PDB file of C-alpha atoms in Angstrom:
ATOM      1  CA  UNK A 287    -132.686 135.740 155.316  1.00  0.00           C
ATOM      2  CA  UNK A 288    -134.853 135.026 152.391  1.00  0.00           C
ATOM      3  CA  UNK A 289    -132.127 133.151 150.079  1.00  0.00           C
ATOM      4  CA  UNK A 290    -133.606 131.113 147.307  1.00  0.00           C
ATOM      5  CA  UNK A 291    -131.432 130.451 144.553  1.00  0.00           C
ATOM      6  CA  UNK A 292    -133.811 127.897 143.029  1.00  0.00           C
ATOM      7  CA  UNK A 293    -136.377 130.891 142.161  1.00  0.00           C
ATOM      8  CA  UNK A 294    -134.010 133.740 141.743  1.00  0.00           C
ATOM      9  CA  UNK A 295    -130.965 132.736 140.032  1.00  0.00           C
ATOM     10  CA  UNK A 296    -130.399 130.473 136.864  1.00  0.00           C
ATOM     11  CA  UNK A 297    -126.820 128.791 136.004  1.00  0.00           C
ATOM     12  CA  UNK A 298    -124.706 131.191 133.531  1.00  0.00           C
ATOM     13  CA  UNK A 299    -125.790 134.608 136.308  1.00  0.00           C
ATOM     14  CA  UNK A 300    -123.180 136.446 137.779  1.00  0.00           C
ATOM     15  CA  UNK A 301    -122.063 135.878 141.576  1.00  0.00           C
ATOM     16  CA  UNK A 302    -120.085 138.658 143.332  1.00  0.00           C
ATOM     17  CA  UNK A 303    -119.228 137.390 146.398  1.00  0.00           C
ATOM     18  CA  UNK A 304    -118.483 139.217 149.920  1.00  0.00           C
ATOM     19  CA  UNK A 305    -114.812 138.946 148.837  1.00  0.00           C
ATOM     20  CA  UNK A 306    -115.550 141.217 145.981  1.00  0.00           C
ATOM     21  CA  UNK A 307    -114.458 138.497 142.782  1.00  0.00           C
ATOM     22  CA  UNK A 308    -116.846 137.828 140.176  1.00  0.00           C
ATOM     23  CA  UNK A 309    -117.710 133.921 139.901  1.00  0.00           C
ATOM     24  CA  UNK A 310    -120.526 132.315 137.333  1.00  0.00           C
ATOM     25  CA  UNK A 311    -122.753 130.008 138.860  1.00  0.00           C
ATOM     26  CA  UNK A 312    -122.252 126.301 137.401  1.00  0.00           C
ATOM     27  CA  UNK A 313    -125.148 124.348 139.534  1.00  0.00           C
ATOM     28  CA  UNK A 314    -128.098 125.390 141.560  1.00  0.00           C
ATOM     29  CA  UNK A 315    -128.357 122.451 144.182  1.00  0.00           C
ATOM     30  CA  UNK A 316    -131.640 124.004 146.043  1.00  0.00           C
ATOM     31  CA  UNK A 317    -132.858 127.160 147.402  1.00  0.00           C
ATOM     32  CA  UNK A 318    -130.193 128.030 149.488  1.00  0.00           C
ATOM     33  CA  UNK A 319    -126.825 125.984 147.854  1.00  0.00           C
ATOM     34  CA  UNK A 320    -125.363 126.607 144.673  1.00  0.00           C
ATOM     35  CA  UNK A 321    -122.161 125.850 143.258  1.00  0.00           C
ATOM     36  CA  UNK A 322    -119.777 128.718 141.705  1.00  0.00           C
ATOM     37  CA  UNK A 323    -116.739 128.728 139.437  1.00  0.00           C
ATOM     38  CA  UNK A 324    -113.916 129.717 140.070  1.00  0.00           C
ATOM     39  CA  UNK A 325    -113.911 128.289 144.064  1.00  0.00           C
ATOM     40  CA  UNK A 326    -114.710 131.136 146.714  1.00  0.00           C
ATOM     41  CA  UNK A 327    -111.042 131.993 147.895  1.00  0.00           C
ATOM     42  CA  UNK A 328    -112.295 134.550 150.326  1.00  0.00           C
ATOM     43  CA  UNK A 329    -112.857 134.329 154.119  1.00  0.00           C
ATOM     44  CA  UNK A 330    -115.629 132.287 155.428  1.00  0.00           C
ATOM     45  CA  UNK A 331    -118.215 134.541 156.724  1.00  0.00           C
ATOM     46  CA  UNK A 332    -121.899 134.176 157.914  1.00  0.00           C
ATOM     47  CA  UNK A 333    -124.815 136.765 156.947  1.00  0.00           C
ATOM     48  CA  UNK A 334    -122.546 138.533 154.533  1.00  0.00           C
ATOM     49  CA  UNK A 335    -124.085 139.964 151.295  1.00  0.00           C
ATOM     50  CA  UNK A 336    -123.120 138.819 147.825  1.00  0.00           C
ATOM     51  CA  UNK A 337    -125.001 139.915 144.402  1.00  0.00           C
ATOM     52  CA  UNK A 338    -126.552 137.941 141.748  1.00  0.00           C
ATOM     53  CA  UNK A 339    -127.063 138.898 138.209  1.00  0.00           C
ATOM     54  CA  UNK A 340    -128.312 137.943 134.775  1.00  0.00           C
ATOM     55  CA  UNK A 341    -125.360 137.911 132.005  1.00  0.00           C
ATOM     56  CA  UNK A 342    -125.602 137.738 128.472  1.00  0.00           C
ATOM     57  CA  UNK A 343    -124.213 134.353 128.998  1.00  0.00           C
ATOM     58  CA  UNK A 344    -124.330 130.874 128.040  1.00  0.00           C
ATOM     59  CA  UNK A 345    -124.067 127.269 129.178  1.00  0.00           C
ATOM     60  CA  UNK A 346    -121.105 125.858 127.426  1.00  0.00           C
ATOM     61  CA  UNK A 347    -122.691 121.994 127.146  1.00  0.00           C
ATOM     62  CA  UNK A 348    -125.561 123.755 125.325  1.00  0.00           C
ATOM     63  CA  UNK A 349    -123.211 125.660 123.309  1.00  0.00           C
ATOM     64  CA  UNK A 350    -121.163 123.009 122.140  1.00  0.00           C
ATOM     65  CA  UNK A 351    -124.042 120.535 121.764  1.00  0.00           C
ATOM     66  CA  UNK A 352    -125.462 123.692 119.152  1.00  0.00           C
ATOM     67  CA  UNK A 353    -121.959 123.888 117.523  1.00  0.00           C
ATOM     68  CA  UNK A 354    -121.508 120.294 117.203  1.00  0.00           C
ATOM     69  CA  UNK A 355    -125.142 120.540 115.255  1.00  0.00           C
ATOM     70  CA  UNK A 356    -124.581 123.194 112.921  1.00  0.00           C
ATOM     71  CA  UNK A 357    -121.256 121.185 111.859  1.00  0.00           C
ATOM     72  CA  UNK A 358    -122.985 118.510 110.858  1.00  0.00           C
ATOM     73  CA  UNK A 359    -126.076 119.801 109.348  1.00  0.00           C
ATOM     74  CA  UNK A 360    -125.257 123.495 108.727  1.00  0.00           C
ATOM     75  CA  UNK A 361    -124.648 123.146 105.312  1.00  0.00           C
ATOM     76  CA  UNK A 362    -127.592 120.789 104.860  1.00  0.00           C
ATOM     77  CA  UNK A 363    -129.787 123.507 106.363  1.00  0.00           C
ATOM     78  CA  UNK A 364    -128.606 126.150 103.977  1.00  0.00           C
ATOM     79  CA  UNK A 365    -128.913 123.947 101.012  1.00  0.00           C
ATOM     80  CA  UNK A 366    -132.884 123.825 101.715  1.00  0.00           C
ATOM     81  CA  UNK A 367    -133.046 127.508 100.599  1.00  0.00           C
ATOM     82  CA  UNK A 368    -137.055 128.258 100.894  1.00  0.00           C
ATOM     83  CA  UNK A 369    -137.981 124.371 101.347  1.00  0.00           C
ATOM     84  CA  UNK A 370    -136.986 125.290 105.008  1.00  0.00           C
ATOM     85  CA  UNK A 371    -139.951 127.441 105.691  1.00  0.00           C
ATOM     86  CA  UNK A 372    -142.546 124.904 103.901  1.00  0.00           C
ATOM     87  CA  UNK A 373    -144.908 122.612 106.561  1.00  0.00           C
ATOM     88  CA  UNK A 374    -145.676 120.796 103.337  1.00  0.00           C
ATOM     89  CA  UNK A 375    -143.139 120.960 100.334  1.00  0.00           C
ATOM     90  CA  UNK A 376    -145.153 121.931  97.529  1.00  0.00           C
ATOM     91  CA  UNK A 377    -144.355 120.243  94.029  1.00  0.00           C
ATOM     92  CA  UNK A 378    -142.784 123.423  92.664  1.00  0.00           C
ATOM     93  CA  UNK A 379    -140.260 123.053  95.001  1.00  0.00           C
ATOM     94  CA  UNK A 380    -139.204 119.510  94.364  1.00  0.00           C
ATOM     95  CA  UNK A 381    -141.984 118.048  97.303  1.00  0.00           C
ATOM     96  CA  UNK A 382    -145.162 116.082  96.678  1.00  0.00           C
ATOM     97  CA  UNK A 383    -147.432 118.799  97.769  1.00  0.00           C
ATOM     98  CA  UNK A 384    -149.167 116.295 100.074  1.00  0.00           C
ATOM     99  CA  UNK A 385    -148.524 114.495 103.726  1.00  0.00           C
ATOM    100  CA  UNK A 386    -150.027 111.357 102.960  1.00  0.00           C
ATOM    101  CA  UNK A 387    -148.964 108.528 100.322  1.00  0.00           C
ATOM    102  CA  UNK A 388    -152.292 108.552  98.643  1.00  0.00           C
ATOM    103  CA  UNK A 389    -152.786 112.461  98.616  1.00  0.00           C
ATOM    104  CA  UNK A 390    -149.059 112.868  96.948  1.00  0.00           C
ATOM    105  CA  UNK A 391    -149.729 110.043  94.162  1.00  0.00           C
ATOM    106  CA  UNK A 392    -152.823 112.466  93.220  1.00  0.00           C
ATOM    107  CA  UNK A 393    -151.070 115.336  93.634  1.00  0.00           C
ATOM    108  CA  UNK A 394    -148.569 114.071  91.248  1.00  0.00           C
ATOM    109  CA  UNK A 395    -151.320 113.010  88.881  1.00  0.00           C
ATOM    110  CA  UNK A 396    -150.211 109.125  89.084  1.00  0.00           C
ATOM    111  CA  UNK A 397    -153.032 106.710  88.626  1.00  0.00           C
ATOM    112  CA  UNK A 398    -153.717 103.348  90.182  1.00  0.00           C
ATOM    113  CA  UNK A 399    -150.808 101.521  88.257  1.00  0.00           C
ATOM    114  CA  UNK A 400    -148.058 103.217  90.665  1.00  0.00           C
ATOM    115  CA  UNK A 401    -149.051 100.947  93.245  1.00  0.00           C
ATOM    116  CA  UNK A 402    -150.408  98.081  90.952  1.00  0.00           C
ATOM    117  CA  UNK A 403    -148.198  94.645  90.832  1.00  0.00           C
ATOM    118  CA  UNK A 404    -147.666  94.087  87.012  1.00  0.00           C
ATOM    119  CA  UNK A 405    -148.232  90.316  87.462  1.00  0.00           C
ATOM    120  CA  UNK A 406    -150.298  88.930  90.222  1.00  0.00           C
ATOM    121  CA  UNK A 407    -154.303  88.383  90.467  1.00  0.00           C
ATOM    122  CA  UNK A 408    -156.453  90.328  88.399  1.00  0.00           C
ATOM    123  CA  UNK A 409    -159.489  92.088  89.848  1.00  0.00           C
ATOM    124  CA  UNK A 410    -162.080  94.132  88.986  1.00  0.00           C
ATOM    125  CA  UNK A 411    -164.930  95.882  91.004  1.00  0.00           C
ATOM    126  CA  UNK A 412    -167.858  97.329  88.463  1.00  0.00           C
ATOM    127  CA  UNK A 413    -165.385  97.095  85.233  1.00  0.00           C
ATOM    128  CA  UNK A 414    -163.020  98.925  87.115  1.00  0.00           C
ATOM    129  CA  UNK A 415    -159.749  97.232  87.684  1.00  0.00           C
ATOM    130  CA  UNK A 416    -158.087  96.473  90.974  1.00  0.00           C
ATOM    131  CA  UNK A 417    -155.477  93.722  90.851  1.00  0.00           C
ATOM    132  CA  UNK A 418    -152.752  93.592  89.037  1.00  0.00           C
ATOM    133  CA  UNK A 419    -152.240  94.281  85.222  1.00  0.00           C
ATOM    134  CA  UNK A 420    -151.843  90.703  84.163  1.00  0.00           C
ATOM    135  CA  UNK A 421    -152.363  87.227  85.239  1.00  0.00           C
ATOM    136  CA  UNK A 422    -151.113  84.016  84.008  1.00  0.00           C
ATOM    137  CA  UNK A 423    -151.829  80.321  85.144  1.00  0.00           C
ATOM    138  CA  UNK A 424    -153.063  76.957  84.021  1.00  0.00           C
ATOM    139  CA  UNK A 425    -155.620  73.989  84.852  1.00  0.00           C
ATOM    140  CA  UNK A 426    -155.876  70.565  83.644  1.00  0.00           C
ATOM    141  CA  UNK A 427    -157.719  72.227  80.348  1.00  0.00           C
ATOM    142  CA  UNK A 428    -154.563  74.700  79.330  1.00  0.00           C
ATOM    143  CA  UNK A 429    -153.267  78.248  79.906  1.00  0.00           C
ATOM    144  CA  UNK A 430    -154.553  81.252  80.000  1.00  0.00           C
ATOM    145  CA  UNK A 431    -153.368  84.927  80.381  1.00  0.00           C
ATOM    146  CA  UNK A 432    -155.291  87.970  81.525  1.00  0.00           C
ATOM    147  CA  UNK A 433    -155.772  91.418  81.245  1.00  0.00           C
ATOM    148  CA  UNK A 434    -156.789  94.093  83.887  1.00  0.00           C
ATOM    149  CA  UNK A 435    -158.700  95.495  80.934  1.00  0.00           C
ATOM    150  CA  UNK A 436    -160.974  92.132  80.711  1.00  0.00           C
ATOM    151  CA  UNK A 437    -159.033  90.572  77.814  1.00  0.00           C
ATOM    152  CA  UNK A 438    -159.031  86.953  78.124  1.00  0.00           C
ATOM    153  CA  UNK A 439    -156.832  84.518  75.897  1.00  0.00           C
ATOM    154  CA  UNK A 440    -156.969  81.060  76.355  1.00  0.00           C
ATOM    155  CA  UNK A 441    -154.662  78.216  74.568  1.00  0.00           C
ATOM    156  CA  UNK A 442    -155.256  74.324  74.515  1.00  0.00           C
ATOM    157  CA  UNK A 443    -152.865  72.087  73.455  1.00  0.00           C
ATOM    158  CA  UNK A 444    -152.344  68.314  72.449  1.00  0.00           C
ATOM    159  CA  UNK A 445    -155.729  67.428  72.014  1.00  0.00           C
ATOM    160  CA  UNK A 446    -156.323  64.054  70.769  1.00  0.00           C
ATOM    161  CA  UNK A 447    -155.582  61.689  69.363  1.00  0.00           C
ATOM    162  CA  UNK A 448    -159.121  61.552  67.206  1.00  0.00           C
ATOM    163  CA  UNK A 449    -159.197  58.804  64.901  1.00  0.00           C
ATOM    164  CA  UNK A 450    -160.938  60.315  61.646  1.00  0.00           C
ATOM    165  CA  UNK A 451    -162.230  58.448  58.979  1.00  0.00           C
ATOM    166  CA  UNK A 452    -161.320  59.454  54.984  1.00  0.00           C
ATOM    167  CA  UNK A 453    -162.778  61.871  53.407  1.00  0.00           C
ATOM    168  CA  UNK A 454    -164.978  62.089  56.485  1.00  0.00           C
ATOM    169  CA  UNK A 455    -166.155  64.488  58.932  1.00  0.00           C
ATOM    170  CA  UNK A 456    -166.206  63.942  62.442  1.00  0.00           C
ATOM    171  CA  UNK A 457    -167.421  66.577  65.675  1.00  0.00           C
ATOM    172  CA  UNK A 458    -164.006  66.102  68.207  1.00  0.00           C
ATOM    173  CA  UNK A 459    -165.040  67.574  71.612  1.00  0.00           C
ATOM    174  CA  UNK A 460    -166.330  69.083  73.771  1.00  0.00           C
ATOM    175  CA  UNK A 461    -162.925  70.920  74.939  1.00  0.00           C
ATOM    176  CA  UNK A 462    -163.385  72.764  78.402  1.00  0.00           C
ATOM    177  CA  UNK A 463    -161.454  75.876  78.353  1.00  0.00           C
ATOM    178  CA  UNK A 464    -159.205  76.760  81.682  1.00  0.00           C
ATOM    179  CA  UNK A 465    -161.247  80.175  82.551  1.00  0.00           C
ATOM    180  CA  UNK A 466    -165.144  80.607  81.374  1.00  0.00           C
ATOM    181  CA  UNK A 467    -165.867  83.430  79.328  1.00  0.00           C
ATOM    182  CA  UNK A 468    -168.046  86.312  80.737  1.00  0.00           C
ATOM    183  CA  UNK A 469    -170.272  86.552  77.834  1.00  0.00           C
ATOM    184  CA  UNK A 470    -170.764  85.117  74.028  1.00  0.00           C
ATOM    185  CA  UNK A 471    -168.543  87.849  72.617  1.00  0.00           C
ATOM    186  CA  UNK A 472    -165.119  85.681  72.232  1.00  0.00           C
ATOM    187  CA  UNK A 473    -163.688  83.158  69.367  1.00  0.00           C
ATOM    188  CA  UNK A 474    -162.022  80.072  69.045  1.00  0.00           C
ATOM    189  CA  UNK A 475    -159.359  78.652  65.937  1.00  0.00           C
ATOM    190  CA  UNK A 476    -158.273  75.260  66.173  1.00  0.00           C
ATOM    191  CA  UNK A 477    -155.484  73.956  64.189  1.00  0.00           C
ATOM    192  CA  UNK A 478    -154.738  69.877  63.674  1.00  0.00           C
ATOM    193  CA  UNK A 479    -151.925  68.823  63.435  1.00  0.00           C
ATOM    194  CA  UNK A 480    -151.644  65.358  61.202  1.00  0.00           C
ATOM    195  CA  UNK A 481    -150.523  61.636  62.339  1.00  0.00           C
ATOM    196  CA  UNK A 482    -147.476  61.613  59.852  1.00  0.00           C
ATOM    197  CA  UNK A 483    -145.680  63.721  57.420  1.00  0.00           C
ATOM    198  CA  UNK A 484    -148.199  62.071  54.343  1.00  0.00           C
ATOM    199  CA  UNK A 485    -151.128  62.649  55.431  1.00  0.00           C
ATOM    200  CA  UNK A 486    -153.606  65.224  54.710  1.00  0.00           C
ATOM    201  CA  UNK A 487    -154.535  67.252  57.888  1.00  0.00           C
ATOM    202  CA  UNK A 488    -158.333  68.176  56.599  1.00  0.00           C
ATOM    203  CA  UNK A 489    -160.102  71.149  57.754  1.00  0.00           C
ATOM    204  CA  UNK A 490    -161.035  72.214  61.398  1.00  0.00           C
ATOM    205  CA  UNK A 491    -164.281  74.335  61.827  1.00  0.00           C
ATOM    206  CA  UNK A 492    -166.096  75.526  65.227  1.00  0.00           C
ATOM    207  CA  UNK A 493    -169.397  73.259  65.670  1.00  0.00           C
ATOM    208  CA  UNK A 494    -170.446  74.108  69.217  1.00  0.00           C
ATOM    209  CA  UNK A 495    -169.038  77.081  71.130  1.00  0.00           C
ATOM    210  CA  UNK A 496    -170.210  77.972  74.559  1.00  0.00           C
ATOM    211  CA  UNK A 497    -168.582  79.982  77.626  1.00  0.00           C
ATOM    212  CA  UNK A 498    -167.512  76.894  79.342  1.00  0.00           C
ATOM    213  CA  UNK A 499    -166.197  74.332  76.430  1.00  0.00           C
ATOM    214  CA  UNK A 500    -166.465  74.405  72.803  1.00  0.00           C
ATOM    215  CA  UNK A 501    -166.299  71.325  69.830  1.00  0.00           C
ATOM    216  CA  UNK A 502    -165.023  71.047  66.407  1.00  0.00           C
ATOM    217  CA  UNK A 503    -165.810  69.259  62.811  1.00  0.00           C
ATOM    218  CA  UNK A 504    -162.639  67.700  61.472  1.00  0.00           C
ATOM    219  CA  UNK A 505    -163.037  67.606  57.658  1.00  0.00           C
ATOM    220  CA  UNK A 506    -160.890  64.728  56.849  1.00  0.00           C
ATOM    221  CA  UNK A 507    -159.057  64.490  53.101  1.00  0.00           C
ATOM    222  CA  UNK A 508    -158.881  61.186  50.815  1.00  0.00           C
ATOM    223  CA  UNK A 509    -156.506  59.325  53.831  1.00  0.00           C
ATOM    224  CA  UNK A 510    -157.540  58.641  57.066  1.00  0.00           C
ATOM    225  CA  UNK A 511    -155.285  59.510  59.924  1.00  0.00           C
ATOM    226  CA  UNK A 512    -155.510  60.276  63.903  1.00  0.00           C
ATOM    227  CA  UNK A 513    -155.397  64.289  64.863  1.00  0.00           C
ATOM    228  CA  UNK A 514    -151.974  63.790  66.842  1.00  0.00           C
ATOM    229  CA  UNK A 515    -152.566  67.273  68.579  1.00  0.00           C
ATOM    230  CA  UNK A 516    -155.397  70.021  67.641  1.00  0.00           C
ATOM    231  CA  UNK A 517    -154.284  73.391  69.528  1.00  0.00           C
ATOM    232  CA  UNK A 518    -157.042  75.250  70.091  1.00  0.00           C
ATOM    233  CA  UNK A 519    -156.586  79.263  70.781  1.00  0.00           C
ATOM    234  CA  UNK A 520    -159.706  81.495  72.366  1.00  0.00           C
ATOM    235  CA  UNK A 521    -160.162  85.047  72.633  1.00  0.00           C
ATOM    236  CA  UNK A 522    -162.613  86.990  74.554  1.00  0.00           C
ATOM    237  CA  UNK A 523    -163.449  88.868  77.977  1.00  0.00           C
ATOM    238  CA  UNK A 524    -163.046  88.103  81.587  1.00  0.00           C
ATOM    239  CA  UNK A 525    -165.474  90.505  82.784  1.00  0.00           C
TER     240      UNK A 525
END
């Protein structure tokens, strides 16, 4: 009367049956069936009394399951030394002293240019940087490179041909540069470069320089020639 193994008895307890032999429960099916190991080898009897107790036990599956753990990571474990008690590995002790990407780059004192793509699109948000550290391309009026620190150089090439008159002087331009300049604070040195071998290349001098485009005075010698290319290099600020 009153049997109820699913409240009163665990698997790994002790069952001493009316036959007297010690058995350890293996399964507890419901309140009133249980399986035991070894098999009951004694008489079957109705309303006879057994005894259940707690042992200092185990459940093997569990047990080997643990063992089977500690193989493989025991030494791992042990290796960890105080790291093991840490919720957050401080730097001292080889972590980042942070849980989040951006809290362990500051932690670690790294600035923007851990994450920043050295070549890629330049950027800035009020003259701070935000892209990447350089950026190079080209449009129908040359190349250009820049900066994530606003430097700006621009190059033109093969220019011309100008026809130029002897000992002449003649304005060549306007030249439209591939990026605009953010301000007046930039300049520009052209260099021709003569028809042939004999002829004099002259002098080349800014005349009118703006943001956007810029022209030049050719100051021709005693024979007059065509500028086969004038290469044209600017310098300045993006932002």
């Amino acid at each position: 009367m009153g049997t109820d193994f699913a409240s009163n008895s665990r698997v790994g307890d002790a069952l001493i049956g009316p036959n007297g032999a010690l058995h350890e429960v293996t399964n507890i099916a419901s309140a009133t069936v249980l399986a035991i190991f070894p098999a009951y080898a004694g008489p079957t009897v109705a309303g006879a009394s057994y005894t259940l107790a707690p042992v200092q036990g185990y459940v093997k599956q569990l047990a080997d399951q643990a063992q089977s753990i500690i193989q493989q990571w025991g030494s791992t474990l042990a290796g960890l030394g105080a790291v093991s008690t840490e919720n957050v590995v401080p730097i001292a002790k080889g972590g980042t002293g942070a849980t989040t990407a951006a809290a362990a780059r500051t932690a670690l004192e790294l600035k923007r240019t851990a994450i920043t793509d050295i070549v890629g699109t330049v950027a800035q948000s009020g003259g701070v940087p935000t892209g990447a550290i350089i950026e190079s391309g080209s449009t129908s009026s040359g190349s250009y490179t820049k900066f994530a620190d606003g430097t700006l150089i621009s190059i033109i090439k093969n220019a011309g041909p100008f026809p130029v008159a002897a000992n002449a002087a003649t304005v060549v331009g306007p030249f439209a540069v591939p990026v605009a300049f953010a301000s007046g604070d930039f300049f520009c040195y052209a260099v021709a470069v003569p028809a042939a071998t004999n002829d004099t290349s002259g002098v080349v001098s800014a005349y009118s320089v703006s943001q956007t485009s810029m022209s030049f005075v050719f100051k021709n010698g005693p024979v007059g020639q065509n500028i086969v290319n004038l290469k044209i290099l600017c310098v300045g600020r993006w932002f």
